[in-house]
Coordinates of C-alpha atoms and ligand atoms in Angstrom, one line a residue:
X5 CA -5.1 1.9 13.3
X6 CA -7.2 3.3 16.6
X7 CA -9.7 5.4 16.5
X8 CA -10.3 6.6 19.9
X9 CA -8.6 3.6 21.2
X10 CA -10.4 1.4 19.4
X11 CA -9.1 -0.6 16.4
X12 CA -9.9 0.3 12.7
X13 CA -9.4 -0.7 9.2
X14 CA -10.0 0.6 6.1
X15 CA -12.8 -2.1 5.6
X16 CA -13.7 -5.1 7.0
X17 CA -16.6 -7.8 6.5
X18 CA -19.4 -7.4 8.8
X19 CA -19.2 -10.1 10.9
X20 CA -22.7 -11.0 8.9
X21 CA -20.3 -12.5 6.3
X22 CA -22.3 -10.1 3.6
X23 CA -22.0 -6.9 4.8
X24 CA -19.2 -4.8 3.2
X25 CA -17.9 -1.8 6.1
X26 CA -15.9 1.1 5.5
X27 CA -15.8 4.7 6.5
X28 CA -17.7 7.0 4.5
X29 CA -14.7 9.8 4.0
X30 CA -16.5 12.6 1.8
X31 CA -17.6 13.1 5.7
X32 CA -14.7 13.0 7.3
X33 CA -12.6 15.4 9.7
X34 CA -16.4 16.2 10.7
X35 CA -18.1 13.3 10.7
X36 CA -17.0 9.2 11.2
X37 CA -19.6 7.1 9.0
X38 CA -19.2 3.6 9.1
X39 CA -21.5 2.8 6.2
X40 CA -22.2 -0.7 4.7
X41 CA -22.1 -1.9 1.5
X42 CA -23.9 -4.8 0.7
X43 CA -24.4 -5.0 -3.5
X44 CA -21.3 -5.2 -6.2
X45 CA -22.8 -1.8 -7.3
X46 CA -22.5 0.0 -4.1
X47 CA -19.2 -1.1 -4.1
X48 CA -18.6 0.5 -7.0
X49 CA -20.7 4.0 -6.6
X50 CA -17.9 3.9 -3.5
X51 CA -15.0 4.1 -5.1
X52 CA -16.1 6.0 -8.1
X53 CA -18.1 8.8 -5.6
X54 CA -14.7 8.3 -3.4
X55 CA -16.9 7.6 -0.4
X56 CA -13.4 5.4 -0.5
X57 CA -10.2 6.3 -2.1
X58 CA -6.5 5.6 -2.5
X59 CA -4.8 2.5 -4.2
X60 CA -4.6 0.2 -2.3
X61 CA -8.3 0.5 -0.3
X62 CA -9.4 0.9 -4.1
X63 CA -8.2 -2.7 -4.8
X64 CA -9.7 -3.8 -1.9
X65 CA -12.8 -2.5 -1.9
X66 CA -13.2 -3.6 -5.7
X67 CA -12.5 -7.4 -4.4
X68 CA -15.2 -7.1 -2.3
X69 CA -17.3 -5.2 -4.8
X70 CA -17.1 -9.2 -6.9
X71 CA -17.5 -10.7 -3.6
X72 CA -20.6 -8.9 -3.5
X73 CA -21.8 -9.6 -6.9
X74 CA -21.3 -13.6 -5.8
X75 CA -24.2 -13.4 -2.9
X76 CA -26.6 -12.1 -5.8
X77 CA -25.0 -14.2 -9.2
X78 CA -22.3 -15.7 -9.3
X79 CA -22.7 -16.6 -13.2
X80 CA -19.7 -16.7 -15.8
X81 CA -21.6 -13.4 -17.1
X82 CA -22.9 -11.8 -13.4
X83 CA -18.3 -11.6 -12.6
X84 CA -17.7 -10.8 -16.3
X85 CA -19.7 -7.7 -15.7
X86 CA -18.8 -7.0 -12.1
X87 CA -15.9 -6.4 -13.2
X88 CA -16.2 -4.2 -16.3
X89 CA -18.5 -1.7 -14.2
X90 CA -15.6 -1.9 -10.9
X91 CA -13.0 -1.6 -13.5
X92 CA -14.5 1.4 -15.2
X93 CA -15.0 3.6 -11.9
X94 CA -11.6 5.4 -11.5
X95 CA -8.6 4.7 -14.4
X96 CA -5.7 5.8 -12.6
X97 CA -4.9 3.7 -9.5
X98 CA -3.2 0.1 -11.4
X99 CA -4.9 -1.4 -7.9
X100 CA -7.8 -1.5 -9.1
X101 CA -6.9 -3.8 -12.7
X102 CA -5.0 -5.9 -10.3
X103 CA -7.6 -6.7 -8.0
X104 CA -10.0 -7.3 -10.1
X105 CA -7.8 -9.5 -12.4
X106 CA -6.8 -11.1 -8.9
X107 CA -10.3 -12.2 -8.5
X108 CA -11.4 -13.4 -11.6
X109 CA -8.4 -16.0 -11.3
X110 CA -9.7 -16.7 -8.7
X111 CA -13.1 -17.2 -9.3
X112 CA -13.5 -18.1 -13.2
X113 CA -11.3 -22.2 -12.5
X114 CA -14.6 -22.6 -10.0
X115 CA -18.0 -23.9 -10.1
X116 CA -20.3 -21.3 -9.9
X117 CA -21.5 -21.9 -6.4
X118 CA -18.0 -22.4 -4.3
X119 CA -17.5 -18.9 -5.8
X120 CA -19.1 -16.9 -3.4
X121 CA -17.3 -18.2 -0.2
X122 CA -14.3 -17.7 -1.9
X123 CA -14.5 -14.1 -3.0
X124 CA -14.9 -13.6 0.4
X125 CA -11.6 -15.1 1.5
X126 CA -9.4 -14.0 -1.3
X127 CA -10.5 -10.9 -1.0
X128 CA -10.2 -11.0 3.1
X129 CA -6.9 -12.3 1.6
X130 CA -5.8 -9.3 -0.6
X131 CA -6.6 -6.7 3.0
X132 CA -4.9 -8.5 4.8
X133 CA -1.2 -9.3 2.7
X134 CA -2.0 -4.9 2.4
X135 CA -1.9 -4.8 5.6
X136 CA 1.6 -6.5 6.2
X137 CA 3.1 -4.6 3.0
X138 CA 2.4 -1.6 4.5
X139 CA 4.1 -2.4 7.6
X140 CA 7.1 -3.8 5.9
X141 CA 7.3 -0.2 4.0
X142 CA 7.0 1.3 7.5
X143 CA 9.9 -0.5 8.8
X144 CA 12.4 0.2 5.8
X145 CA 11.4 3.8 5.8
X146 CA 12.1 4.9 9.1
X147 CA 16.0 4.2 8.5
X148 CA 15.3 7.2 6.7
X149 CA 14.3 9.1 9.4
X150 CA 16.2 7.9 12.0
X151 CA 19.1 8.6 10.0
X152 CA 18.1 12.6 9.7
X153 CA 16.7 12.4 13.3
X154 CA 20.9 11.2 14.1
X155 CA 22.1 14.1 12.8
X156 CA 20.3 17.1 13.5
X157 CA 18.3 18.3 16.6
X158 CA 14.5 19.0 16.9
X159 CA 12.1 16.9 14.8
X160 CA 12.5 15.5 11.4
X161 CA 10.3 17.7 9.3
X162 CA 8.9 15.8 6.7
X163 CA 6.4 17.0 3.7
X164 CA 3.6 15.0 2.2
X165 CA 0.9 15.1 -0.5
X166 CA -2.2 14.1 -0.7
X167 CA -3.4 11.2 1.9
X168 CA -1.8 8.4 1.2
X169 CA -2.5 6.8 5.4
X170 CA -3.9 4.5 6.8
X171 CA -7.9 5.6 5.3
X172 CA -6.1 5.2 1.8
X173 CA -4.9 1.8 2.2
X174 CA -6.3 -1.1 4.8
X175 CA -4.4 -0.2 7.1
X176 CA -0.5 1.2 7.7
X177 CA -1.1 3.9 4.9
X178 CA 2.0 3.5 2.9
X179 CA 3.3 7.4 3.5
X180 CA 2.5 7.7 6.6
X181 CA 4.0 3.6 7.8
X182 CA 7.5 5.2 8.5
X183 CA 6.0 8.4 10.4
X184 CA 3.4 6.1 12.2
X185 CA 6.6 4.0 13.4
X186 CA 8.8 6.6 13.9
X187 CA 6.9 7.9 16.5
X188 CA 6.1 4.9 18.3
X189 CA 9.9 4.6 18.0
X190 CA 9.7 8.0 20.4
X191 CA 11.7 10.0 16.9
X192 CA 10.7 13.3 17.0
X193 CA 9.0 14.2 14.0
X194 CA 6.7 17.1 12.4
X195 CA 4.8 16.9 9.6
X196 CA 3.6 19.5 6.9
X197 CA 1.0 18.3 5.2
X198 CA -0.2 19.7 1.7
X199 CA -3.7 20.3 1.3
X200 CA -4.3 19.1 -1.4
X201 CA -6.2 20.8 -3.8
X202 CA -9.2 20.0 -4.5
X203 CA -10.6 17.5 -2.5
X204 CA -8.2 18.6 0.2
X205 CA -7.4 14.9 1.3
X206 CA -4.5 16.4 3.1
X207 CA -6.8 19.1 4.8
X208 CA -9.7 16.1 5.0
X209 CA -8.1 13.2 5.6
X210 CA -4.2 13.4 6.5
X211 CA -4.7 15.8 9.2
X212 CA -7.4 13.9 10.7
X213 CA -5.4 11.0 10.6
X214 CA -1.8 12.9 12.4
X215 CA -4.2 14.9 14.5
X216 CA -6.0 11.7 16.2
X217 CA -2.9 9.6 16.4
X218 CA -1.3 12.8 18.2
X219 CA 1.5 13.7 15.6
X220 CA 3.4 17.5 15.0
X221 CA 2.0 18.5 12.0
X222 CA 0.8 21.8 10.1
X223 CA -1.6 22.1 7.5
X224 CA 0.0 24.3 4.1
X225 CA -1.4 25.4 1.1
X226 CA -0.2 23.3 -1.6
X227 CA 2.0 26.1 -2.7
X228 CA 4.2 26.7 0.6
X229 CA 6.0 23.3 0.0
X230 CA 8.4 25.2 -2.5
X231 CA 9.0 28.0 0.0
X232 CA 9.6 25.4 3.1
X233 CA 12.3 23.5 1.5
X234 CA 14.2 27.2 0.1
X235 CA 14.2 27.9 4.2
X236 CA 15.7 24.6 5.2
X237 CA 12.1 23.4 7.1
X238 CA 11.6 20.5 5.1
X239 CA 14.2 17.5 5.6
X240 CA 12.2 14.7 3.7
X241 CA 9.2 14.2 1.1
X242 CA 7.5 10.8 1.0
X243 CA 4.7 10.5 -0.7
X244 CA 2.2 7.4 -1.8
X245 CA 1.6 6.7 -5.7
X246 CA -1.3 4.8 -7.7
X247 CA 0.7 3.9 -10.7
X248 CA 4.7 3.8 -10.6
X249 CA 6.1 2.2 -14.2
X250 CA 8.5 -1.0 -14.8
X251 CA 11.0 2.2 -14.5
X252 CA 9.9 3.7 -11.9
X253 CA 7.7 7.0 -13.1
X254 CA 5.8 8.0 -10.3
X255 CA 1.9 8.7 -10.9
X256 CA 0.6 10.4 -8.0
X257 CA -1.9 13.1 -6.8
X258 CA -2.0 16.5 -9.0
X259 CA 1.2 18.4 -7.5
X260 CA 3.2 15.7 -6.6
X261 CA 5.3 16.1 -9.8
X262 CA 6.0 20.5 -8.9
X263 CA 6.5 19.2 -5.0
X264 CA 9.1 17.0 -6.5
X265 CA 10.7 19.4 -8.5
X266 CA 10.9 21.6 -5.4
X267 CA 12.7 18.9 -3.7
X268 CA 15.2 18.5 -6.6
X269 CA 16.0 22.2 -6.8
X270 CA 16.8 22.1 -3.0
X271 CA 18.2 18.8 -2.2
X272 CA 15.5 17.5 0.1
X273 CA 15.1 13.5 -0.6
X274 CA 12.3 12.9 -2.1
X275 CA 10.8 8.9 -1.6
X276 CA 8.0 7.4 -2.7
X277 CA 5.9 4.8 -0.9
X278 CA 5.5 2.0 -3.4
X279 CA 3.2 -1.3 -2.4
X280 CA 4.4 -3.7 -5.4
X281 CA 0.8 -4.3 -6.0
X282 CA 1.0 -1.0 -7.6
X283 CA 4.3 -1.3 -9.8
X284 CA 2.7 -1.0 -13.5
X285 CA 5.2 -4.0 -15.1
X286 CA 3.7 -3.1 -18.4
X287 CA 4.3 0.5 -18.5
X288 CA 7.7 2.4 -19.1
X289 CA 7.0 5.8 -19.8
X290 CA 4.5 7.3 -17.0
X291 CA 3.7 10.5 -18.9
X292 CA 3.0 8.7 -22.1
X293 CA 1.2 6.0 -21.4
X294 CA -1.2 5.9 -18.0
X295 CA -4.8 7.1 -17.9
X296 CA -5.1 10.6 -15.6
X297 CA -8.5 10.6 -14.1
X298 CA -10.5 14.0 -15.4
X299 CA -12.9 15.0 -12.2
X300 CA -15.6 17.1 -12.6
X301 CA -14.4 21.0 -12.3
X302 CA -17.4 21.2 -9.8
X303 CA -14.6 19.9 -7.7
X304 CA -12.4 22.9 -8.0
X305 CA -15.2 26.0 -8.6
X306 CA -16.6 24.2 -5.5
X307 CA -15.8 23.5 -1.7
X308 CA -16.8 21.6 0.4
X309 CA -16.7 22.1 4.4
X310 CA -18.9 22.7 7.5
X311 CA -20.6 26.4 8.6
X312 CA -20.8 27.9 11.9
X313 CA -23.8 26.0 12.1
X314 CA -22.6 22.8 11.9
X315 CA -23.5 22.2 8.6
X316 CA -21.3 20.3 5.7
X317 CA -21.8 22.3 2.8
X318 CA -20.5 23.1 -0.8
X319 CA -20.3 26.6 -1.4
X320 CA -18.6 28.2 -4.9
X321 CA -15.6 29.9 -5.1
X322 CA -15.9 31.1 -8.9
X323 CA -18.0 32.8 -10.7
X324 CA -21.2 30.3 -12.1
X325 CA -19.4 31.4 -15.4
X326 CA -15.9 30.0 -14.8
X327 CA -15.4 26.9 -16.3
X328 CA -12.8 24.8 -14.0
X329 CA -10.1 21.8 -15.3
X330 CA -9.5 18.8 -12.9
X331 CA -6.3 17.3 -13.7
X332 CA -6.1 14.1 -10.8
X333 CA -3.1 12.9 -11.4
X334 CA 0.7 13.4 -12.5
X335 CA 3.5 11.8 -13.1
X336 CA 7.1 12.3 -11.7
X337 CA 9.8 11.4 -13.7
X338 CA 11.5 9.3 -12.0
X339 CA 15.0 11.5 -12.6
X340 CA 13.5 13.4 -9.4
X341 CA 12.8 10.1 -7.3
X342 CA 15.7 10.0 -4.5
X343 CA 14.2 6.2 -3.6
X344 CA 11.5 4.0 -3.6
X345 CA 10.8 2.5 -0.3
X346 CA 9.3 -1.0 -0.7
X347 CA 7.9 -3.8 1.5
X348 CA 11.2 -5.5 0.6
X349 CA 13.6 -2.6 0.7
X350 CA 14.5 0.4 -1.2
X351 CA 15.1 0.6 -4.5
X352 CA 16.1 2.9 -6.6
X353 CA 14.2 4.2 -9.1
X354 CA 15.2 3.1 -12.2
X355 CA 14.0 0.2 -14.4
X356 CA 17.2 -1.9 -13.1
X357 CA 16.2 -0.8 -9.4
X358 CA 12.6 -2.5 -9.5
X359 CA 13.9 -5.5 -11.2
X360 CA 16.5 -6.3 -8.4
X361 CA 14.1 -6.0 -6.0
X362 CA 10.9 -8.5 -7.4
X363 CA 12.7 -10.2 -10.4
X364 CA 9.9 -12.1 -10.4
X365 CA 7.4 -9.9 -11.6
X366 CA 9.8 -8.2 -13.7
X367 CA 10.8 -11.8 -15.2
X368 CA 7.0 -12.6 -16.3
X369 CA 6.8 -9.1 -17.3
X370 CA 9.4 -9.4 -20.1
X371 CA 8.1 -12.7 -21.6
Ligands
LIG23 C1 -1.8 5.0 -1.6 S1 -2.5 5.6 -2.3 C2 -2.9 7.2 -1.6 C3 -3.3 7.7 -3.1 O1 -4.6 8.2 -3.7 C4 -4.7 9.3 -3.5 O2 -5.6 9.7 -4.9 P1 -7.1 9.9 -4.5 O3 -7.7 10.3 -3.0 O4 -7.2 10.5 -5.8 O5 -7.8 8.0 -4.7 C5 -3.6 10.1 -4.0 O6 -2.8 10.2 -5.2 C6 -2.5 9.7 -3.0 O7 -1.2 9.8 -2.9

């Protein structure tokens, strides 16, 4: 997407052919720092410490992390070690495992001397594929917004949770792609942006995306969505996902499940933007089988912000003696999901719906 008229992706290879450029998202919205990753360990740190985040972008960064390893040591042992280190960074987004498996499948058969070039080529291809997948998700999702716009005056009010924007992917975003494409088509939209405690990806990132693209929006506390739905102020919910099971259970940022319950109770359509690499065909029951990342209590007991002097600081909001609990994701059962917006079209949130949309994947999973 464009930032101040300049086209950006959230990750790219520097012209030097060995430095991977990312935007350090922990500094948004106050700064827009582009930083360079030059080693596998730096890529692992960027994922673990959430300089980059979002399932597709985590996968893309891991792919480039493998490529950076191949610059330094392209041996079988180094490849295995890099996959293990990168896989251990964050447990929930399935794109991480998918990307590492993809890179290993390409590189393992090659002699070490050919692995560096092949790794950077495959990482770049993974990025290009993500951009095209998300563009198509937008094309399919915009029809939902158009249909609502056709039957009501004023803007289509869309609620989203966390950041499933272009910053969470290589470009376009998943949940935001239909929104961006609706705006490109001249459809009037307004976005309710859940702040998304505790790391406030909505406040820091989605608000920044909406503001930088001139899209009308309001930042709301996570607990306001149900009230807005009760009062007819939400026409549609679109969220992202970090892992969706073969039967359509959706793992996403903590709080998504509660939003889905409120939407179900108020008859508000609840859609999930789902790129196919985010489907885990190996699991059915999301609540029972998806590992939920437990992040530090400090993320709950403290918050980041910019003070009156312009200094970005972390301040404590709870007593020193108060411990925190910080599950970073939850699982929305398929029964609460109106539909899954994939790059091939909108699928029912069911095993049958996903198998019909992706028969080759379902068949491979059944083998
Ligand atoms: C398009 S994936 C976006 C997804 O990732 C976010 O999690 P995190 O910021 O912790 O990586 C959140 O669950 C978003 O919906």
